[in-house]
Coordinates of C-alpha atoms in Angstrom, one line a residue:
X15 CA -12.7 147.8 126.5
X16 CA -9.1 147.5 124.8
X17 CA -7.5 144.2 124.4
X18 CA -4.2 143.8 126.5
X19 CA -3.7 140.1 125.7
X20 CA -0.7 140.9 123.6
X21 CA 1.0 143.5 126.2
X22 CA 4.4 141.9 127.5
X23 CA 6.1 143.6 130.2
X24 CA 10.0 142.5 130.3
X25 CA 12.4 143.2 133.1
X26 CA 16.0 142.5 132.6
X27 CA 17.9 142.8 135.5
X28 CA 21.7 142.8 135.0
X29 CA 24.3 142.3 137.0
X30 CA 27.9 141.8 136.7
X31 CA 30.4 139.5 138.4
X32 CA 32.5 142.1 140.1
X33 CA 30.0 145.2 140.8
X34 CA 27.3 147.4 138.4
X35 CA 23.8 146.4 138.0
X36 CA 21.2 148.0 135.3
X37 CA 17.5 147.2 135.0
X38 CA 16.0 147.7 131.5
X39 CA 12.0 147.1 131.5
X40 CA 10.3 147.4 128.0
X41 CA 6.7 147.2 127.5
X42 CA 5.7 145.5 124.2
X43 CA 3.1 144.2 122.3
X44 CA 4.3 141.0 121.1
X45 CA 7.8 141.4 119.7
X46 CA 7.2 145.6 119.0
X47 CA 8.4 147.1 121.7
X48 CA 6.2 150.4 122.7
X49 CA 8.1 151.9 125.7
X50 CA 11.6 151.3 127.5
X51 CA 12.7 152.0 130.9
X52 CA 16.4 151.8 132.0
X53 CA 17.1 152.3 135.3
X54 CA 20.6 152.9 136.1
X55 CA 24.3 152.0 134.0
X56 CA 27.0 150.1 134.2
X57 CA 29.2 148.3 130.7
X58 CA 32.4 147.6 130.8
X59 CA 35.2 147.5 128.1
X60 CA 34.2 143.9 126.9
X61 CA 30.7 143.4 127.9
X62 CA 27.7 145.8 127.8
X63 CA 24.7 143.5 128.0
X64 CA 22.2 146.6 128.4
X65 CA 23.5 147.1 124.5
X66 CA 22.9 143.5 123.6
X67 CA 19.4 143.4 124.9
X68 CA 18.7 146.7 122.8
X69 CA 20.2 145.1 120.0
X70 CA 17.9 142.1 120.5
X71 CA 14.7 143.8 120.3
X72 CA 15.5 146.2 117.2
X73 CA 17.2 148.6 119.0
X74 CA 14.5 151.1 120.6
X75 CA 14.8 154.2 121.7
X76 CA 15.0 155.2 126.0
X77 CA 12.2 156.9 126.7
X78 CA 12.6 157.5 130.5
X79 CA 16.4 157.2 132.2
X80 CA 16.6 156.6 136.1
X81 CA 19.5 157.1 137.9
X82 CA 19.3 156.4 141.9
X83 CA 22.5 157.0 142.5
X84 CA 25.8 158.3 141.7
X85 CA 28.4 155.3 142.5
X86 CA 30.6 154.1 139.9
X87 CA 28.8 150.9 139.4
X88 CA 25.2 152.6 138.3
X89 CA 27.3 155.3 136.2
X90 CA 29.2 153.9 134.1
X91 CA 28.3 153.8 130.5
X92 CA 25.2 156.4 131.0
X93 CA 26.8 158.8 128.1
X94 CA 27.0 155.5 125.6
X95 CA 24.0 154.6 126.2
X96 CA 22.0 157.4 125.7
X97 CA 23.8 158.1 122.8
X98 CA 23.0 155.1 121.1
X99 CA 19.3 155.0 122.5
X100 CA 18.2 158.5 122.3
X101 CA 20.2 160.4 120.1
X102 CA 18.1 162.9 119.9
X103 CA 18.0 163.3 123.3
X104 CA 14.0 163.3 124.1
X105 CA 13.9 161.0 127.0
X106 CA 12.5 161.9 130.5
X107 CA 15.6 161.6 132.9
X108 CA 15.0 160.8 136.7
X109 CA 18.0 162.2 139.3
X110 CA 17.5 162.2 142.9
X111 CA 16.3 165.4 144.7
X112 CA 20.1 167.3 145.7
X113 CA 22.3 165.6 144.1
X114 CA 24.9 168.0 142.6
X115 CA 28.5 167.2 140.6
X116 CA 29.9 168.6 144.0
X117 CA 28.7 165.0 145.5
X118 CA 29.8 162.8 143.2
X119 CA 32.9 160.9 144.4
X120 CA 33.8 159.2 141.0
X121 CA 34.7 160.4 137.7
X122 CA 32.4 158.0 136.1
X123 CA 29.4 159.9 137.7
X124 CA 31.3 163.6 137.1
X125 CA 31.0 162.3 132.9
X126 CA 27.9 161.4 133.6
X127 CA 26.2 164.3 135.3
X128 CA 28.2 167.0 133.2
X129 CA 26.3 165.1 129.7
X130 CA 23.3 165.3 131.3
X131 CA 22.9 168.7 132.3
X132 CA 24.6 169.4 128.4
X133 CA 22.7 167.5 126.1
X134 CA 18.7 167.4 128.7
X135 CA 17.3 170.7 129.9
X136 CA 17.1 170.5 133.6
X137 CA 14.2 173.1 133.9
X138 CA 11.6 170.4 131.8
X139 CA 13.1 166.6 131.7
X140 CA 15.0 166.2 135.2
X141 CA 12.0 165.4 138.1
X142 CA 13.5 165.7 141.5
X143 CA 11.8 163.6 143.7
X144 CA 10.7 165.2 147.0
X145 CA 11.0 164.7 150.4
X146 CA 7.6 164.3 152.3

């Protein structure tokens, strides 16, 4: 049976005063971190904590992206980040089912939607969830 005792699983969930919220979970085994989750973006001009706490644990790569939805305070920053994170561009990316650029009622979320469908092919790393 394999030995777990060393698996961590972090959850950072940010906030800002004002409005935008991320969540970054990484999975690690002691320090080394083995897998990251970010769920949503949102940095502003002078503070980008989802950065710092990359920074903090050797900067890993994002290996899955999740973004519930398109407001300005869970867009902003999603370019920088996966920029930074996954250069080379590799990560799964969640979107919910229908949304389109024709929906999005920010800029922030226009930036956002017309880097993903650039730099992720839609037909293999975007998973529309489903209705039931």
């Amino acid at each position: 049976m394999p030995d777990f005792s060393n698996l961590i699983l972090e959850i950072h969930t940010v906030g800002y005063p004002s409005m935008g919220e991320s969540i970054v979970t990484m999975l690690k085994d002691g320090k080394k971190v083995l897998f990251t989750v970010v769920t949503d973006s949102y940095r502003t001009d002078d503070c980008d904590e989802v950065t710092e706490i990359f920074h903090r644990n050797n900067d890993p790569a994002v290996d899955i992206f999740v973004w519930t939805h398109p407001d300005e305070d869970h867009s902003v920053g999603i370019e920088h980040l996966l920029d930074s994170f996954d250069s080379s561009h590799k990560a799964t990316i969640y979107i919910p089912a229908n949304i389109n650029r024709d929906i999005m009622g920010n800029e922030s979320a226009r930036k956002a939607m017309d880097y993903l469908l650039k730099n992720y092919d839609s037909m293999q790393k975007y998973h529309l969830a489903s209705r039931s």
